[in-house]
Amino acid sequence: MENRIFRFLSIVVCAVIFFSPTSGCVSKSSQKDSKPALVIWHWMSDREDTLQQIAQQYETETGVKVEFQLFAPSEAYGNKVRASAQTDTLPDIYGILAETRDYASFIKAGFVEDLTPYMEANNALWKKQFFKKALSMDTFVKDNQFDVLPGIYGVPIDVTNIQFLYNKDLFAKAGLDTNKPPRTFEQFKAVAKKLKENNIQGLVSGWGEIWMINCLADNFAWNIMGQDKILATIKGEVPYTDPDWIKVFSLFDEMGKSGLLASGMITMVNKHAEQTFANQRAALAFNGSWCVNVYKGMNPDLNYGVFLPPKISDKYPVVVWGGAGSSFKVNAKSKHKEAAIKFLKWITEKKQQIFLSKETHNLPSNRNALSNLSPHLKQFASAMKNTVHPSQLPNSEYPRVIETMGKGIQLIIIGQQTPEELAQKMQKIKEQEMKRSEKYNKK
Amino acid sequence: MRISSIYKIKNGLGKFVAYTILIFVALACIFPLFWMFGSALKTQSTVFSDFSLFPKHMHWENFTIAWTKAHFGMYFFNSVLYTVITVGGLVFFSTMAAFAFSRLDFPFKNALFLMFVCMMMIPLPGQFVALYVLLTKLHLVNTRIGYILPQIDAGQALAIFILKTFFDNIPRDLEDSARIDGCNKWGIYWHLAFPLAKPAIAVVIIFNCLAVWNEYLLAMLVFSDKSLMPLPRGLMVFQGTHMTEYALLMAGVSITVIPIILVYLVMQKYIISGITAGALKG
Amino acid sequence: MKPKSENKINISKVMDLTTSYLFILPALVIFLLFGLYPFTQVFWLSVHNWDGIALSKVFVGLRNFIEIFSDGPWWNSMCHAAYIALLALIFQNALALILALLVDKDIRGGNIFRVIFYLPPVLSGIVVGLIWGWIYDGNYGLLNHWLGFLGLEHLARAWLSDPKTSLTCIAVIHMWKGFGWGFVILLAGLQGIPRALYEAAEVDGAGMWQKFVNVTIPMMIPVFVLVMIMTILGTMQIFDIIAATTNGGPGYATEVPVTRILASMQGASRFGYACTQAVVFGVILLIVSLTQLRISKKMKQV
């Protein structure tokens, strides 16, 4: 019996060693026969079915075959794109899931087509149909730090922004006005107090993921000191020890002390935060527009509203993080460049945008496609005019400084660090990084 | 199943303690499995709101939905194929190599062995670019063999290490008597060492089956054709960047776990039947 | 006559060596191709400044290696992994050994237990993250609930968000998920001990404890070393559990080498430096493992 299994195994192995190279070749050559005209790599596993439908639709309309290929999760997708760049085997259309720095590197290596001429053609017909802010992440402005030629390098297929949400039922339970979410930080703290008195958990968010903390910190910073001063800080002209920055950090200190934040929030992954809010175990959430779909799945009866971050100062407007949700780039080395651009034009047309947003419950990037949105998504859509994103600035902060900020705020929230300590630490690291990059650039 | 008893616990207290430990640990191990299975029978809206281990309304259809929605049929075939070939190849190559490192003498033996040991140490991140460039040069991108060979490599260093440890334990006199009987090196390997190392081989099979069965990072790198990808690709459908369909995901995960447990069930017999059974046949 | 026979010996010797090399040939070829080549590439990249995308790489010599010495978070993360490894070496392996010994003997239900103990390694990371997240949760967590039940409310906390407890909590998850590996190997090792040795000891009138000390332990030393090295390797490369629970937080409290390497590679776009970290990491692991092997060899000789 035992020997039989081992004998069987050995036969299988031998057979396979002989046959597998050929089988590999067979599958390769058969693939060549039916090679699709356009290959698109995407990472949006939850939209796979919808994208396949879109591809089919395009083929029936134009006769051009489009193949969406999914690589997920995003970590695997990132690996695939980077590795393919090294062997020059990127597909016709793909996405770059990385910071501006990496995006710029892809452009400089010649992997991304500049779409400005197409966007500006016919009186900027294509460009105009997008939300104004939708293109900001794909736009490189003049004199940017990365020496990328100014232009638009990507096409967003949806937009997103990150705001606060509140549970109306829990607000009612705590005796709060369900139609008046807090607008200022003082009101925000008053809400926290009320919730705490009624033993209701306050705010949940995925602050274990650093970018979500930094997102709120950026909102505050924009509101307190405005874009110019933030840019000056990034350029190294204003230190992080500036009172305005310390004010930003101290807001988190206040939030931590007020008991507003749900326990365990600083190591919470966003999916856990979404479960908590959807199941009415927390009254407030800080989350992106994708959450509408998530909450709908987990608790269709959830009664909630959307509101902007609380106002800190009157000097500058209240903003939210946002812009393109997912955007595609055209491979500048592709043989089917024109066809690829045509397809991206088609997918951002009103009809397809409505279809996509209906099927995937995301905000369309085409601002004329808002007709069928759910009330919650409409609220998110109306905030698109308030969106900002660090990548719209010509300069980017060093990744180490950004990391220090997110992690430092985590520590501030649990009282392990003071805002002043964090400011000093960030400034120190900032100076180190500036020195280091100077050294490299000289070389 | 026959197990020779070495230690006999005679007094009742000892038995009580032993069983308490066993049952306590067993509960801690089995609970997540029940939870996973129970969640697979719930819906997206009840997974995190209904705390009963098994819900009142069992949604058995989740299993069929998961199976069809994730195209499990195709991916199952691929995964079985990759697992059998990779682990099969790995077992033969690494037993041969471990046998040589343990039983034979040749120049550079220790240096070569050290090289294999070094391979276990360097962590994977960072290697993927070089690996992809290599596979492209060899025209192995998007082929089954291009997925199998790197995985054999990933598993064999540890396998050789485990197997050598066990080969070292085989008594010399058994080998000598085989040699007197006229066995050459291949004979000793095939008729003596291989059967005697069955427990260790079973361990290697168990470990590597699990690793290959769950592998997806390499698959995403090597393949672009959906039809060549393994099972975890199917599960990805339920885990979006933002949206996770928990009930279906749990149903899918429950399905994928079954073959691995089966492999373990079969293989643990070889661990237990151990050296005595092998020696009799050798 | 004479030269001919010498020739014969030479030929047979060459043949003999060739067969010996044939045994390692398949493994070696695969290794050279898919192991050594990427391995050398990692080394090569570790002396470059490269973002992982650009077509050109800037040679920086040993600058990355000099930089790593003053990389505080990196060495912190090494310490964290070492701490988890230490806990795993002691508790995880002790548990694995006790269970293997218990199941190795003639016990009712041994089969069922053997299967159950291997379940945690089989479980997918998502399930592990969800279950343990729920156990450790600050408000609705099982652990706090039990503590309340035992009258120890004052100990209740958000276990993963408290820098004092987060790393140990991660270690507990890791050990729970990992002891099944050690259990399987130790079981195989115990089964590999010839039963005749025990019978001989019994004839000499040895009791349970004497049999354990005089037969089991000496025979198991190589397997112990194997399990220890595997524990260290497996634990130092811990990543999945952290990604599913804390993401390295709060602050840097649960950062481990792999999260740092990924942070350099993806977050900071410093592929070259990430490779430097990988090399340094590998060298340290190698030194630890080789030292262990040395010690075990010495022990065997004694």
PDB file of C-alpha atoms in Angstrom, chain C residues 128-289:
ATOM      1  CA  VAL C 128      -6.238  34.075  11.958  1.00  0.00           C
ATOM      2  CA  GLY C 129      -6.307  37.864  11.813  1.00  0.00           C
ATOM      3  CA  LEU C 130     -10.086  38.048  12.257  1.00  0.00           C
ATOM      4  CA  ILE C 131     -10.214  35.557  15.139  1.00  0.00           C
ATOM      5  CA  TRP C 132      -7.335  37.017  17.116  1.00  0.00           C
ATOM      6  CA  GLY C 133      -8.420  40.567  16.381  1.00  0.00           C
ATOM      7  CA  TRP C 134     -11.685  39.648  18.019  1.00  0.00           C
ATOM      8  CA  ILE C 135      -9.981  38.008  21.013  1.00  0.00           C
ATOM      9  CA  TYR C 136      -7.737  41.000  21.669  1.00  0.00           C
ATOM     10  CA  ASP C 137     -10.316  43.706  20.890  1.00  0.00           C
ATOM     11  CA  GLY C 138     -10.495  46.402  23.544  1.00  0.00           C
ATOM     12  CA  ASN C 139     -14.265  46.766  23.743  1.00  0.00           C
ATOM     13  CA  TYR C 140     -15.793  43.513  22.625  1.00  0.00           C
ATOM     14  CA  GLY C 141     -12.776  41.261  23.026  1.00  0.00           C
ATOM     15  CA  LEU C 142     -12.972  37.762  24.409  1.00  0.00           C
ATOM     16  CA  LEU C 143      -9.846  38.217  26.486  1.00  0.00           C
ATOM     17  CA  ASN C 144     -11.220  41.253  28.310  1.00  0.00           C
ATOM     18  CA  HIS C 145     -14.479  39.397  28.765  1.00  0.00           C
ATOM     19  CA  TRP C 146     -12.696  36.478  30.437  1.00  0.00           C
ATOM     20  CA  LEU C 147     -10.676  38.821  32.597  1.00  0.00           C
ATOM     21  CA  GLY C 148     -13.905  40.438  33.735  1.00  0.00           C
ATOM     22  CA  PHE C 149     -15.263  37.007  34.478  1.00  0.00           C
ATOM     23  CA  LEU C 150     -12.247  36.269  36.648  1.00  0.00           C
ATOM     24  CA  GLY C 151     -12.558  39.595  38.417  1.00  0.00           C
ATOM     25  CA  LEU C 152      -9.460  41.064  36.792  1.00  0.00           C
ATOM     26  CA  GLU C 153     -11.114  43.978  34.984  1.00  0.00           C
ATOM     27  CA  HIS C 154      -8.260  46.287  35.804  1.00  0.00           C
ATOM     28  CA  LEU C 155      -6.040  44.317  33.416  1.00  0.00           C
ATOM     29  CA  ALA C 156      -8.435  44.785  30.500  1.00  0.00           C
ATOM     30  CA  ARG C 157      -7.129  46.919  27.644  1.00  0.00           C
ATOM     31  CA  ALA C 158      -6.897  47.142  23.865  1.00  0.00           C
ATOM     32  CA  TRP C 159      -4.206  44.502  23.791  1.00  0.00           C
ATOM     33  CA  LEU C 160      -2.752  45.162  20.385  1.00  0.00           C
ATOM     34  CA  SER C 161      -2.698  48.957  20.730  1.00  0.00           C
ATOM     35  CA  ASP C 162      -0.790  49.064  23.976  1.00  0.00           C
ATOM     36  CA  PRO C 163       2.963  49.161  23.313  1.00  0.00           C
ATOM     37  CA  LYS C 164       3.495  47.220  26.536  1.00  0.00           C
ATOM     38  CA  THR C 165       1.515  44.217  25.385  1.00  0.00           C
ATOM     39  CA  SER C 166       1.320  44.363  21.605  1.00  0.00           C
ATOM     40  CA  LEU C 167       4.526  42.506  20.806  1.00  0.00           C
ATOM     41  CA  THR C 168       3.844  39.712  23.273  1.00  0.00           C
ATOM     42  CA  CYS C 169       0.306  39.394  21.934  1.00  0.00           C
ATOM     43  CA  ILE C 170       1.715  39.010  18.440  1.00  0.00           C
ATOM     44  CA  ALA C 171       4.124  36.395  19.767  1.00  0.00           C
ATOM     45  CA  VAL C 172       1.231  34.432  21.253  1.00  0.00           C
ATOM     46  CA  ILE C 173      -0.559  34.365  17.898  1.00  0.00           C
ATOM     47  CA  HIS C 174       2.647  33.327  16.197  1.00  0.00           C
ATOM     48  CA  MET C 175       3.305  30.516  18.639  1.00  0.00           C
ATOM     49  CA  TRP C 176      -0.244  29.301  18.428  1.00  0.00           C
ATOM     50  CA  LYS C 177       0.005  29.210  14.651  1.00  0.00           C
ATOM     51  CA  GLY C 178       3.489  27.730  14.628  1.00  0.00           C
ATOM     52  CA  PHE C 179       3.678  24.964  17.176  1.00  0.00           C
ATOM     53  CA  GLY C 180       2.058  22.510  14.743  1.00  0.00           C
ATOM     54  CA  TRP C 181       5.236  22.514  12.614  1.00  0.00           C
ATOM     55  CA  GLY C 182       7.493  21.613  15.495  1.00  0.00           C
ATOM     56  CA  PHE C 183       4.967  19.070  16.667  1.00  0.00           C
ATOM     57  CA  VAL C 184       5.042  17.234  13.337  1.00  0.00           C
ATOM     58  CA  ILE C 185       8.830  17.149  13.106  1.00  0.00           C
ATOM     59  CA  LEU C 186       9.311  16.138  16.707  1.00  0.00           C
ATOM     60  CA  LEU C 187       6.758  13.398  16.277  1.00  0.00           C
ATOM     61  CA  ALA C 188       8.623  12.118  13.242  1.00  0.00           C
ATOM     62  CA  GLY C 189      11.837  12.266  15.245  1.00  0.00           C
ATOM     63  CA  LEU C 190      10.366  10.354  18.164  1.00  0.00           C
ATOM     64  CA  GLN C 191       9.051   7.725  15.816  1.00  0.00           C
ATOM     65  CA  GLY C 192      12.489   7.428  14.296  1.00  0.00           C
ATOM     66  CA  ILE C 193      14.065   6.266  17.533  1.00  0.00           C
ATOM     67  CA  PRO C 194      14.540   2.500  17.263  1.00  0.00           C
ATOM     68  CA  ARG C 195      12.211   0.788  19.718  1.00  0.00           C
ATOM     69  CA  ALA C 196      14.967  -1.698  20.555  1.00  0.00           C
ATOM     70  CA  LEU C 197      16.798   1.027  22.464  1.00  0.00           C
ATOM     71  CA  TYR C 198      13.853   1.494  24.792  1.00  0.00           C
ATOM     72  CA  GLU C 199      13.451  -2.230  25.246  1.00  0.00           C
ATOM     73  CA  ALA C 200      17.110  -2.539  26.142  1.00  0.00           C
ATOM     74  CA  ALA C 201      16.718   0.255  28.673  1.00  0.00           C
ATOM     75  CA  GLU C 202      13.669  -1.468  30.124  1.00  0.00           C
ATOM     76  CA  VAL C 203      15.631  -4.663  30.514  1.00  0.00           C
ATOM     77  CA  ASP C 204      18.164  -2.645  32.486  1.00  0.00           C
ATOM     78  CA  GLY C 205      15.291  -1.591  34.723  1.00  0.00           C
ATOM     79  CA  ALA C 206      15.064   2.035  33.622  1.00  0.00           C
ATOM     80  CA  GLY C 207      11.987   4.004  34.643  1.00  0.00           C
ATOM     81  CA  MET C 208      10.102   6.554  32.582  1.00  0.00           C
ATOM     82  CA  TRP C 209      12.326   9.483  33.473  1.00  0.00           C
ATOM     83  CA  GLN C 210      15.538   7.532  32.905  1.00  0.00           C
ATOM     84  CA  LYS C 211      14.313   6.365  29.533  1.00  0.00           C
ATOM     85  CA  PHE C 212      13.535   9.949  28.608  1.00  0.00           C
ATOM     86  CA  VAL C 213      16.909  11.276  29.711  1.00  0.00           C
ATOM     87  CA  ASN C 214      19.058   8.403  28.518  1.00  0.00           C
ATOM     88  CA  VAL C 215      17.355   7.378  25.300  1.00  0.00           C
ATOM     89  CA  THR C 216      14.964  10.025  23.996  1.00  0.00           C
ATOM     90  CA  ILE C 217      17.018  13.159  24.571  1.00  0.00           C
ATOM     91  CA  PRO C 218      20.337  11.964  23.139  1.00  0.00           C
ATOM     92  CA  MET C 219      18.631  10.478  20.103  1.00  0.00           C
ATOM     93  CA  MET C 220      16.616  13.619  19.552  1.00  0.00           C
ATOM     94  CA  ILE C 221      19.404  16.202  19.693  1.00  0.00           C
ATOM     95  CA  PRO C 222      19.766  16.554  15.911  1.00  0.00           C
ATOM     96  CA  VAL C 223      15.999  16.905  15.598  1.00  0.00           C
ATOM     97  CA  PHE C 224      15.954  19.482  18.379  1.00  0.00           C
ATOM     98  CA  VAL C 225      18.580  21.486  16.512  1.00  0.00           C
ATOM     99  CA  LEU C 226      16.559  21.192  13.331  1.00  0.00           C
ATOM    100  CA  VAL C 227      13.415  22.405  15.070  1.00  0.00           C
ATOM    101  CA  MET C 228      15.288  25.231  16.749  1.00  0.00           C
ATOM    102  CA  ILE C 229      16.794  26.453  13.509  1.00  0.00           C
ATOM    103  CA  MET C 230      13.429  26.212  11.784  1.00  0.00           C
ATOM    104  CA  THR C 231      11.798  28.119  14.632  1.00  0.00           C
ATOM    105  CA  ILE C 232      14.353  30.890  14.401  1.00  0.00           C
ATOM    106  CA  LEU C 233      14.104  31.115  10.626  1.00  0.00           C
ATOM    107  CA  GLY C 234      10.322  31.016  10.671  1.00  0.00           C
ATOM    108  CA  THR C 235       9.977  33.523  13.462  1.00  0.00           C
ATOM    109  CA  MET C 236      12.546  36.035  12.285  1.00  0.00           C
ATOM    110  CA  GLN C 237      10.714  36.185   8.962  1.00  0.00           C
ATOM    111  CA  ILE C 238       7.328  36.726  10.635  1.00  0.00           C
ATOM    112  CA  PHE C 239       5.147  39.002   8.553  1.00  0.00           C
ATOM    113  CA  ASP C 240       1.638  37.752   7.747  1.00  0.00           C
ATOM    114  CA  ILE C 241       0.366  37.976  11.303  1.00  0.00           C
ATOM    115  CA  ILE C 242       1.632  41.519  11.671  1.00  0.00           C
ATOM    116  CA  ALA C 243       0.131  42.588   8.374  1.00  0.00           C
ATOM    117  CA  ALA C 244      -3.219  41.177   9.491  1.00  0.00           C
ATOM    118  CA  THR C 245      -3.234  42.747  12.950  1.00  0.00           C
ATOM    119  CA  THR C 246      -1.089  45.787  13.783  1.00  0.00           C
ATOM    120  CA  ASN C 247       0.822  46.818  10.654  1.00  0.00           C
ATOM    121  CA  GLY C 248       3.853  47.376  12.829  1.00  0.00           C
ATOM    122  CA  GLY C 249       2.131  49.764  15.234  1.00  0.00           C
ATOM    123  CA  PRO C 250       1.527  51.316  17.649  1.00  0.00           C
ATOM    124  CA  GLY C 251       4.429  53.488  16.607  1.00  0.00           C
ATOM    125  CA  TYR C 252       7.248  51.094  15.875  1.00  0.00           C
ATOM    126  CA  ALA C 253       6.277  48.634  18.616  1.00  0.00           C
ATOM    127  CA  THR C 254       5.646  45.618  16.404  1.00  0.00           C
ATOM    128  CA  GLU C 255       7.872  46.370  13.437  1.00  0.00           C
ATOM    129  CA  VAL C 256       9.864  43.337  12.285  1.00  0.00           C
ATOM    130  CA  PRO C 257      12.623  42.991   9.669  1.00  0.00           C
ATOM    131  CA  VAL C 258      10.315  41.996   6.840  1.00  0.00           C
ATOM    132  CA  THR C 259       7.986  44.951   7.411  1.00  0.00           C
ATOM    133  CA  ARG C 260      11.027  47.223   7.409  1.00  0.00           C
ATOM    134  CA  ILE C 261      12.351  45.723   4.195  1.00  0.00           C
ATOM    135  CA  LEU C 262       8.970  46.202   2.553  1.00  0.00           C
ATOM    136  CA  ALA C 263       8.784  49.750   3.886  1.00  0.00           C
ATOM    137  CA  SER C 264      12.122  50.538   2.231  1.00  0.00           C
ATOM    138  CA  MET C 265      11.154  48.806  -0.968  1.00  0.00           C
ATOM    139  CA  GLN C 266       7.609  50.043  -1.516  1.00  0.00           C
ATOM    140  CA  GLY C 267       7.033  52.919   0.868  1.00  0.00           C
ATOM    141  CA  ALA C 268      10.358  54.663   0.537  1.00  0.00           C
ATOM    142  CA  SER C 269      11.171  53.515  -3.030  1.00  0.00           C
ATOM    143  CA  ARG C 270      14.651  52.473  -1.982  1.00  0.00           C
ATOM    144  CA  PHE C 271      15.023  49.082  -3.546  1.00  0.00           C
ATOM    145  CA  GLY C 272      18.780  49.037  -3.197  1.00  0.00           C
ATOM    146  CA  TYR C 273      18.640  49.780   0.490  1.00  0.00           C
ATOM    147  CA  ALA C 274      15.937  47.130   0.952  1.00  0.00           C
ATOM    148  CA  CYS C 275      18.355  44.626  -0.554  1.00  0.00           C
ATOM    149  CA  THR C 276      21.041  45.801   1.842  1.00  0.00           C
ATOM    150  CA  GLN C 277      18.661  45.128   4.695  1.00  0.00           C
ATOM    151  CA  ALA C 278      17.889  41.692   3.287  1.00  0.00           C
ATOM    152  CA  VAL C 279      21.585  40.860   3.020  1.00  0.00           C
ATOM    153  CA  VAL C 280      22.372  42.011   6.547  1.00  0.00           C
ATOM    154  CA  PHE C 281      19.367  40.103   7.805  1.00  0.00           C
ATOM    155  CA  GLY C 282      20.435  36.950   5.989  1.00  0.00           C
ATOM    156  CA  VAL C 283      23.996  37.149   7.243  1.00  0.00           C
ATOM    157  CA  ILE C 284      22.830  37.474  10.838  1.00  0.00           C
ATOM    158  CA  LEU C 285      20.504  34.516  10.478  1.00  0.00           C
ATOM    159  CA  LEU C 286      23.292  32.525   8.919  1.00  0.00           C
ATOM    160  CA  ILE C 287      25.662  33.233  11.774  1.00  0.00           C
ATOM    161  CA  VAL C 288      23.033  32.249  14.330  1.00  0.00           C
ATOM    162  CA  SER C 289      22.191  29.013  12.530  1.00  0.00           C
TER     163      SER C 289
END
